Short mmCIF file of C-alpha atoms in Angstrom, two decimals:
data_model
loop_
_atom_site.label_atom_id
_atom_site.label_comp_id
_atom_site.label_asym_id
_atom_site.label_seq_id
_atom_site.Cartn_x
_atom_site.Cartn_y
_atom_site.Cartn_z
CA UNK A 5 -15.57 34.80 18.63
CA UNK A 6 -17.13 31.40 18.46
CA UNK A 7 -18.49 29.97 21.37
CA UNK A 8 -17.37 27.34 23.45
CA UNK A 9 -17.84 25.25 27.20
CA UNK A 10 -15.09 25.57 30.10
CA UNK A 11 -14.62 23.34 32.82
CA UNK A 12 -11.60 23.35 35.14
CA UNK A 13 -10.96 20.61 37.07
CA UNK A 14 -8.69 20.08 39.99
CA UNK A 15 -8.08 16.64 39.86
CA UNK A 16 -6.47 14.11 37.62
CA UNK A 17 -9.55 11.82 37.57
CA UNK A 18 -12.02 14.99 37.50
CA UNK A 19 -10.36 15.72 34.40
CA UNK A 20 -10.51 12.37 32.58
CA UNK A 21 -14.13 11.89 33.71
CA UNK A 22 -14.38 15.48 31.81
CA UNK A 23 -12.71 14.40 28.74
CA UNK A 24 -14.92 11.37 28.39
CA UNK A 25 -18.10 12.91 28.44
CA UNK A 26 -17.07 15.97 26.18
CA UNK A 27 -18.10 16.52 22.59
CA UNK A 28 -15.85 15.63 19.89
CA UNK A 29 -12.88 17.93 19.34
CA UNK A 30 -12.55 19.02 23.04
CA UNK A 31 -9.10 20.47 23.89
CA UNK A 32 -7.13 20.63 27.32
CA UNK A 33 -5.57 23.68 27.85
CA UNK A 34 -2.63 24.09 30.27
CA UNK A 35 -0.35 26.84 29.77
CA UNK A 36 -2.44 28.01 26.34
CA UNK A 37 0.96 29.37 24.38
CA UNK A 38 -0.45 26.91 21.48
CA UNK A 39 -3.82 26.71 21.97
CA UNK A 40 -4.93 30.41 22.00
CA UNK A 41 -2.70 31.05 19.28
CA UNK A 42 -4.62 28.30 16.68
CA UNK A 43 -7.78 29.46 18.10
CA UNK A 44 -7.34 32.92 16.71
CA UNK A 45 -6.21 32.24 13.79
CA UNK A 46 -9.57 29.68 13.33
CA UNK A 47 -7.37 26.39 12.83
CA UNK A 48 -8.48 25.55 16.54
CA UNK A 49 -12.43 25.69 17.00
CA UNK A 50 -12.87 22.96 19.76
CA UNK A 51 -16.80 22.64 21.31
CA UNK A 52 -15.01 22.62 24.60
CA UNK A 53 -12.12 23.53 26.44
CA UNK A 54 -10.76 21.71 29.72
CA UNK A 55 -8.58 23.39 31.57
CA UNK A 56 -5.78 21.69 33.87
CA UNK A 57 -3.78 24.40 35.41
CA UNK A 58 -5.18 24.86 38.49
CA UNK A 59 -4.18 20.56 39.14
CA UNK A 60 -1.17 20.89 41.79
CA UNK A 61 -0.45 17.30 42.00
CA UNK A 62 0.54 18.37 38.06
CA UNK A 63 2.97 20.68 39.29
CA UNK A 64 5.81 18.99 40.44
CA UNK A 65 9.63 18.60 39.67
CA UNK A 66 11.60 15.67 41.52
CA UNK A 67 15.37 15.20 41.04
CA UNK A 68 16.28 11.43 42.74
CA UNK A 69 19.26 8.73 41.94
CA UNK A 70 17.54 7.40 39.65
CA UNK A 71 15.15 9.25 37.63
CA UNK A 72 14.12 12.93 37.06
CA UNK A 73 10.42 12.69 37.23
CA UNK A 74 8.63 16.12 35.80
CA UNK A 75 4.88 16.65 36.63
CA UNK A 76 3.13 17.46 32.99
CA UNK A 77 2.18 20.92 34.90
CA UNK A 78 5.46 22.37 35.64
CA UNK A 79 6.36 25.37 33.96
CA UNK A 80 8.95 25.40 31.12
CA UNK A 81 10.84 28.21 33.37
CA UNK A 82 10.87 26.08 36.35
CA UNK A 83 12.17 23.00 34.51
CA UNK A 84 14.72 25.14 32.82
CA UNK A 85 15.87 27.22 36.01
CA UNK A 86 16.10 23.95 38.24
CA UNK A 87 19.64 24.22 39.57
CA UNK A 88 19.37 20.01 39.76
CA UNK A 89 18.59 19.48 36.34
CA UNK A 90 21.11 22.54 35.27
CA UNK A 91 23.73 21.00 36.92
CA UNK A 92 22.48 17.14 36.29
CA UNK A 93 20.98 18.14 32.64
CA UNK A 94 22.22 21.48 31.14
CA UNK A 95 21.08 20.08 27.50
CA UNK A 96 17.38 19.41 29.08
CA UNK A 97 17.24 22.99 30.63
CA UNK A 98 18.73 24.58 27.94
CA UNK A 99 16.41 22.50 25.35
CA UNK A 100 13.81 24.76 26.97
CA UNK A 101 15.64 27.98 27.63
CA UNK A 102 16.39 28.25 23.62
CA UNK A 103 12.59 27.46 23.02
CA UNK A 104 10.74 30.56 24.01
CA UNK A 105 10.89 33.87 25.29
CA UNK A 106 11.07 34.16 29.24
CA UNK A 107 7.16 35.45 29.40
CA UNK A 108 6.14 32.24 27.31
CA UNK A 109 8.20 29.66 29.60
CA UNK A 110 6.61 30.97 32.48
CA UNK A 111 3.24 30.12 31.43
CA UNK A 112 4.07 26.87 29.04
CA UNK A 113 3.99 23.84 30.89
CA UNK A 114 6.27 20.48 30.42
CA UNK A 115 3.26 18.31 29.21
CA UNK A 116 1.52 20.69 26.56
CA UNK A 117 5.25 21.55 25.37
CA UNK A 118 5.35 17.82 23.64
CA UNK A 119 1.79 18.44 21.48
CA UNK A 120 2.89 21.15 20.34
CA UNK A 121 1.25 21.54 16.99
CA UNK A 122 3.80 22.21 13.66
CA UNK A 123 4.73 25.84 12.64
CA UNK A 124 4.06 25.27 9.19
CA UNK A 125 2.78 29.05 7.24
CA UNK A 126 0.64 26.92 5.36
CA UNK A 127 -0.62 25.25 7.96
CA UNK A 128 -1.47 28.53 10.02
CA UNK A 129 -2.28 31.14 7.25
CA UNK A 130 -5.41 29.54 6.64
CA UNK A 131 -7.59 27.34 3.93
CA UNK A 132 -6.43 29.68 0.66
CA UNK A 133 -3.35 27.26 1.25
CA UNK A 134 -4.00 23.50 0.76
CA UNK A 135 -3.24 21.68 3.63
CA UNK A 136 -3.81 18.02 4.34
CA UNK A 137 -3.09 18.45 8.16
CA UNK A 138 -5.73 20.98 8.42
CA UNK A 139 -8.24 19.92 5.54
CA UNK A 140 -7.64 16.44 4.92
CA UNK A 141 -7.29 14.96 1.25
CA UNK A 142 -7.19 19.15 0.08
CA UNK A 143 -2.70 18.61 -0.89
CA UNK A 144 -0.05 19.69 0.64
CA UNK A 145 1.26 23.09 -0.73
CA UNK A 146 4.78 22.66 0.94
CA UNK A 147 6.01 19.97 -1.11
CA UNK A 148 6.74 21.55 -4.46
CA UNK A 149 6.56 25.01 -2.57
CA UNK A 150 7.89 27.23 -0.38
CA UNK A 151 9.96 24.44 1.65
CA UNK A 152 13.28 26.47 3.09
CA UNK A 153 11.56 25.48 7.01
CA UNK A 154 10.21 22.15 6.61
CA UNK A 155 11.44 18.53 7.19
CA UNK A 156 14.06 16.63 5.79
CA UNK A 157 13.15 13.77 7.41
CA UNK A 158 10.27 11.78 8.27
CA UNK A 159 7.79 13.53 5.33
CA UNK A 160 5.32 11.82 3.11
CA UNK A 161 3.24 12.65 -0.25
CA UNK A 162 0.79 14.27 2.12
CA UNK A 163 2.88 16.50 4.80
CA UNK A 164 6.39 17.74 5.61
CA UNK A 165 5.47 19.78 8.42
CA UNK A 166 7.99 19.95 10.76
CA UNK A 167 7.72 19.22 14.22
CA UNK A 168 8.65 22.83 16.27
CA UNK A 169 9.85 21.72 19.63
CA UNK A 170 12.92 21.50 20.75
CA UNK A 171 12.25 20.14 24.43
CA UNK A 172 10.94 16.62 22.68
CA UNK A 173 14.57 16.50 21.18
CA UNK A 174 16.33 16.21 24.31
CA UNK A 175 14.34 13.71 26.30
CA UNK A 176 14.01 11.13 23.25
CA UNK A 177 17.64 11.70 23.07
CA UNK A 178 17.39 10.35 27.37
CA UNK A 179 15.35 7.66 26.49
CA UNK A 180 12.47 9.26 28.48
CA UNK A 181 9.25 8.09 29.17
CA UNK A 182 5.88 9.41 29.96
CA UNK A 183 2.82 8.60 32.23
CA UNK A 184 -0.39 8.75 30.91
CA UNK A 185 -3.94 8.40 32.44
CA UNK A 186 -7.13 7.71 31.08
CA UNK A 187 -10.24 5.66 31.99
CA UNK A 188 -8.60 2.68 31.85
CA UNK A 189 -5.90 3.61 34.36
CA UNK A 190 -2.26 4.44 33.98
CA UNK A 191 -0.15 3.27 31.20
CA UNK A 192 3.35 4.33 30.01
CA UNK A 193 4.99 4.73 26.86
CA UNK A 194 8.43 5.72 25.79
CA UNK A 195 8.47 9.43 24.53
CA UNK A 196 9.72 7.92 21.19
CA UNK A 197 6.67 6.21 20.49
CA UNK A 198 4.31 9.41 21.29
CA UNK A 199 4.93 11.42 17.97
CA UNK A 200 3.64 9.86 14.77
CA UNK A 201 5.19 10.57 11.33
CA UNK A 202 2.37 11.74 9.02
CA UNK A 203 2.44 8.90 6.11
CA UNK A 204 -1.42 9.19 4.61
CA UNK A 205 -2.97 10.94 7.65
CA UNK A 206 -1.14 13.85 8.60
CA UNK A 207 -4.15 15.36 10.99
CA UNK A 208 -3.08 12.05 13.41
CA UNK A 209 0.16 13.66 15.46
CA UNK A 210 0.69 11.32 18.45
CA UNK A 211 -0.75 8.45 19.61
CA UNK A 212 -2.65 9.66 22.72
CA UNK A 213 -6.55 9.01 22.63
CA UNK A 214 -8.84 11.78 23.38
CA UNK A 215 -9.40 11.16 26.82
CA UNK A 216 -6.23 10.78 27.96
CA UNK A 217 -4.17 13.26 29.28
CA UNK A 218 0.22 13.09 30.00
CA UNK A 219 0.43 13.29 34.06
CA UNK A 220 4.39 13.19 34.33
CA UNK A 221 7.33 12.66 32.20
CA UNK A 222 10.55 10.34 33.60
CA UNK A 223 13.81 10.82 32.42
CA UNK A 224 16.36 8.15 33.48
CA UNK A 225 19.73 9.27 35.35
CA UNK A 226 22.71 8.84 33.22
CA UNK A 227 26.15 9.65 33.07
CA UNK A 228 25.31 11.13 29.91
CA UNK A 229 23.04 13.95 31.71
CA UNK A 230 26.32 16.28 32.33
CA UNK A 231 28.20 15.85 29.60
CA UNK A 232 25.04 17.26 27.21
CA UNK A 233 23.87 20.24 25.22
CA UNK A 234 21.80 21.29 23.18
CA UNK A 235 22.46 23.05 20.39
CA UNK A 236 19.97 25.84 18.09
CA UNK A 237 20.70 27.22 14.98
CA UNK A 238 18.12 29.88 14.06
CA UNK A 239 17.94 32.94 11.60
CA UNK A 240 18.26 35.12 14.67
CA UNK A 241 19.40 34.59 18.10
CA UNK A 242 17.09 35.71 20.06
CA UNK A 243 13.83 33.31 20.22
CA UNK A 244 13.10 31.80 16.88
CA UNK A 245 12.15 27.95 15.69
CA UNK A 246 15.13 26.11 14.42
CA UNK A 247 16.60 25.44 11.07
CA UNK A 248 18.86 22.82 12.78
CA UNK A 249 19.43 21.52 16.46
CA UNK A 250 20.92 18.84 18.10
CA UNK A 251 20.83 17.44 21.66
CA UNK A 252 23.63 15.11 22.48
CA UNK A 253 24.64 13.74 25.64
CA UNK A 254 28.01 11.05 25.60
CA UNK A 255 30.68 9.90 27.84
CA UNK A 256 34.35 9.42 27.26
CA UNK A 257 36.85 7.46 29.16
CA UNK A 258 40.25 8.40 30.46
CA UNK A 259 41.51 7.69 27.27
CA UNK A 260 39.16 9.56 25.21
CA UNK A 261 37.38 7.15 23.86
CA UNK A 262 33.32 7.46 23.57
CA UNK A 263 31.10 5.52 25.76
CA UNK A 264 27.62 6.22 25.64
CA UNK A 265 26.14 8.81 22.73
CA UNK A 266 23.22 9.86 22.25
CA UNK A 267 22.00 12.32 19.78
CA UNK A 268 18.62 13.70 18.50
CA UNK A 269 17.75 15.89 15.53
CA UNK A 270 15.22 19.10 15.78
CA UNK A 271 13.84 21.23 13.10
CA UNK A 272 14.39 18.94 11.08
CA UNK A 273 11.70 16.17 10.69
CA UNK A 274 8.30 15.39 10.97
CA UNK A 275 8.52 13.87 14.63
CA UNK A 276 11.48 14.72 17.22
CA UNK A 277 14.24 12.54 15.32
CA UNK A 278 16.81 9.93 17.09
CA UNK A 279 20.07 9.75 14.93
CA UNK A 280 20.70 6.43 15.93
CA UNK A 281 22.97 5.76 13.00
CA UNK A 282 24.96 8.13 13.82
CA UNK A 283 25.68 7.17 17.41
CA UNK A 284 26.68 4.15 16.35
CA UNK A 285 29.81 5.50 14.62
CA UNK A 286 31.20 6.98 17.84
CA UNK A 287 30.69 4.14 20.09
CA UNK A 288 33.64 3.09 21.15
CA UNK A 289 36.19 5.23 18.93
CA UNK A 290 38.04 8.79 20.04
CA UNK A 291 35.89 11.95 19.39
CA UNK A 292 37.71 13.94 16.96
CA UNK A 293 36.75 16.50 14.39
CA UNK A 294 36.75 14.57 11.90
CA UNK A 295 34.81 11.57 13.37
CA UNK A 296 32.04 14.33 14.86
CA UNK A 297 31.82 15.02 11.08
CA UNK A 298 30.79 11.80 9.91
CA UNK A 299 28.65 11.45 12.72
CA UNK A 300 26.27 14.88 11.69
CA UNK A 301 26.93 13.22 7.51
CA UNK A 302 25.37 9.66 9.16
CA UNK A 303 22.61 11.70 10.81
CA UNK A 304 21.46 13.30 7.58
CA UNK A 305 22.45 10.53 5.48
CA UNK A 306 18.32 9.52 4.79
CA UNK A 307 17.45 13.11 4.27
CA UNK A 308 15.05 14.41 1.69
CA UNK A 309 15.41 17.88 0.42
CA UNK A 310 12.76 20.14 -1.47
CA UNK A 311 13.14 23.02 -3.49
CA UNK A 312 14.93 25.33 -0.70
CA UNK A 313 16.03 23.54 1.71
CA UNK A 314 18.58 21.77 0.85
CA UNK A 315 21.19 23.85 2.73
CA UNK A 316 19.68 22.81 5.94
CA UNK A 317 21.70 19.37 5.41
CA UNK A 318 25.13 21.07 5.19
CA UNK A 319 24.17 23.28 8.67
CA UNK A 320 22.53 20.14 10.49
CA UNK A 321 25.60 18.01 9.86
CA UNK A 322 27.80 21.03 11.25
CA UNK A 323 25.12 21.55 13.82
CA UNK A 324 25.49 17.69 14.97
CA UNK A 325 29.37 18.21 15.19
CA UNK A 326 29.50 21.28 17.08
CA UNK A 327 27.16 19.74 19.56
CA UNK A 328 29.21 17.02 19.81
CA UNK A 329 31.90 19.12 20.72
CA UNK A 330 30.63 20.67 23.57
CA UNK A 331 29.09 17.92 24.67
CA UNK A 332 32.23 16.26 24.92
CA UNK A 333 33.95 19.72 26.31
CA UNK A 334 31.52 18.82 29.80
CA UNK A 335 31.93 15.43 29.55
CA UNK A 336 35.64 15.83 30.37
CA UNK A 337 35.04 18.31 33.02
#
């Protein structure tokens, strides 16, 4: 057991004016489904810990017209359960019903779901493994490896760690956006921009500075919101991190013909992945079997595979088009 300082907060600004005065390598801990998981296996060995859970103005979940606005605080089973956002966004709630086991979304919140930290055995299994996320500059002893789990897209010469959520997927899919505060105030950011592929410094996951800290996440409404899914192929079905998913959400007119699309990629890349390419070739034409098809081949089309997992590109291109076909199964409904 290695020793460490707790505060606990109950404000927003109690908690910033924590962060900023804490040593070096302070964590927040919310829901702790990732954070006391690292810290017993000795990846995670912050000074400090600040906790957030007891914030209520965190713990919120508004359905309007325009938006769905999610405090960082609410619970993954809360989220998921909503019967607004199952019947407004069945991909979003079941994004996070395929993620975890019914005892882990009641304790995982919305916020701490997106830094999630990457699965990777090598990663995890500690420093006989080379690992330039954990010990920078030491290799990377996926690439040339073990590989059948980690990204096709989005690696570098120094990481292919894949990025484990699944939640992530489906709101940069929704164009979503998320609130931020730190000293200097509130600032937003679209939930694209928040994960960073690793290029030459794979310990740097997301762009949030130390003393900042995710408040809420905004999703805009869409038409797109009911006519979505999202889709988890895993070596088992009950809970397990995915070899391929896709979240789609799309429209179709009376005469079939596609209007908005919008598809991401998880468990498959470095970052939560936007297949923009290949929602471009459905704009606009019928959804059909064999269109779906080249929609998944246009998704993987940039992908890199290793020594085992290769196969993954054949699945995620079937993955994208069975997706597709559900999602367009609601979107007629």
């Amino acid at each position: 057991m290695r020793a460490f300082s707790y505060v606990a907060p109950d404000t927003v600004d109690a908690t910033v004016a924590a962060l900023r005065t804490a040593p070096p390598g302070t964590r927040i801990l919310a829901g702790g489904t990732t954070l006391y998981d690292l810290m017993k296996l000795g990846i995670e060995t912050p000074p400090a810990v600040v906790d957030v859970h007891r914030i209520a103005a965190l713990d919120t979940i508004d359905v309007g017209e325009r938006e769905l606005v999610l405090g960082a605080g609410a619970r993954m089973a809360d989220v998921a359960d909503h019967p607004a956002v199952r019947a407004a966004y069945p991909g979003l709630s079941e994004s996070l019903w395929r993620a975890a086991s019914q005892q882990l979304r009641n304790m995982a919140t919305v916020g701490g779901n997106l830094l999630q930290r990457t699965r990777c055995p090598y990663f995890r299994n500690g420093s006989e493994f080379p690992c330039n996320k954990r010990d920078p500059g030491s290799g990377c002893a996926a690439i040339g490896g073990h590989d059948r789990a980690h990204a096709l897209l989005g690696g570098s010469d120094t990481c292919i760690a894949t990025y484990a959520g699944d939640f992530a997927v489906m709101l940069i899919a929704f164009d979503a956006v998320i609130d931020v505060f730190g000293p200097a105030g509130e600032r937003t950011l679209p939930l694209a921009e928040l994960h960073v592929e690793p290029g030459d410094d794979p310990t740097r996951e997301h762009v949030l500075a130390p003393d900042e800290l995710i408040v809420r996440i905004r999703v805009p409404a869409t038409p797109a919101g009911r006519g979505s899914t999202y889709l988890k192929i895993r070596d088992r079905e009950s809970y397990a991190f995915a070899l391929t998913a896709a979240a789609v959400g799309l429209t179709l007119d009376a005469e079939g013909a596609v209007g908005e699309c919008r598809i991401g990629l998880g468990g498959v890349a470095t970052r939560p992945w936007r297949a923009t390419d290949a929602e471009q070739t459905l704009i606009g034409g019928r959804l059909t079997p064999q269109t779906a098809r080249r929609a998944g081949e246009a998704a993987f089309a940039a992908a890199r595979p290793g020594n085992d997992n290769g196969f993954r590109i054949e699945l995620g291109v079937r993955t994208v088009a069975d997706a597709l076909r559900i999602a367009g199964e609601r979107a007629t409904r």
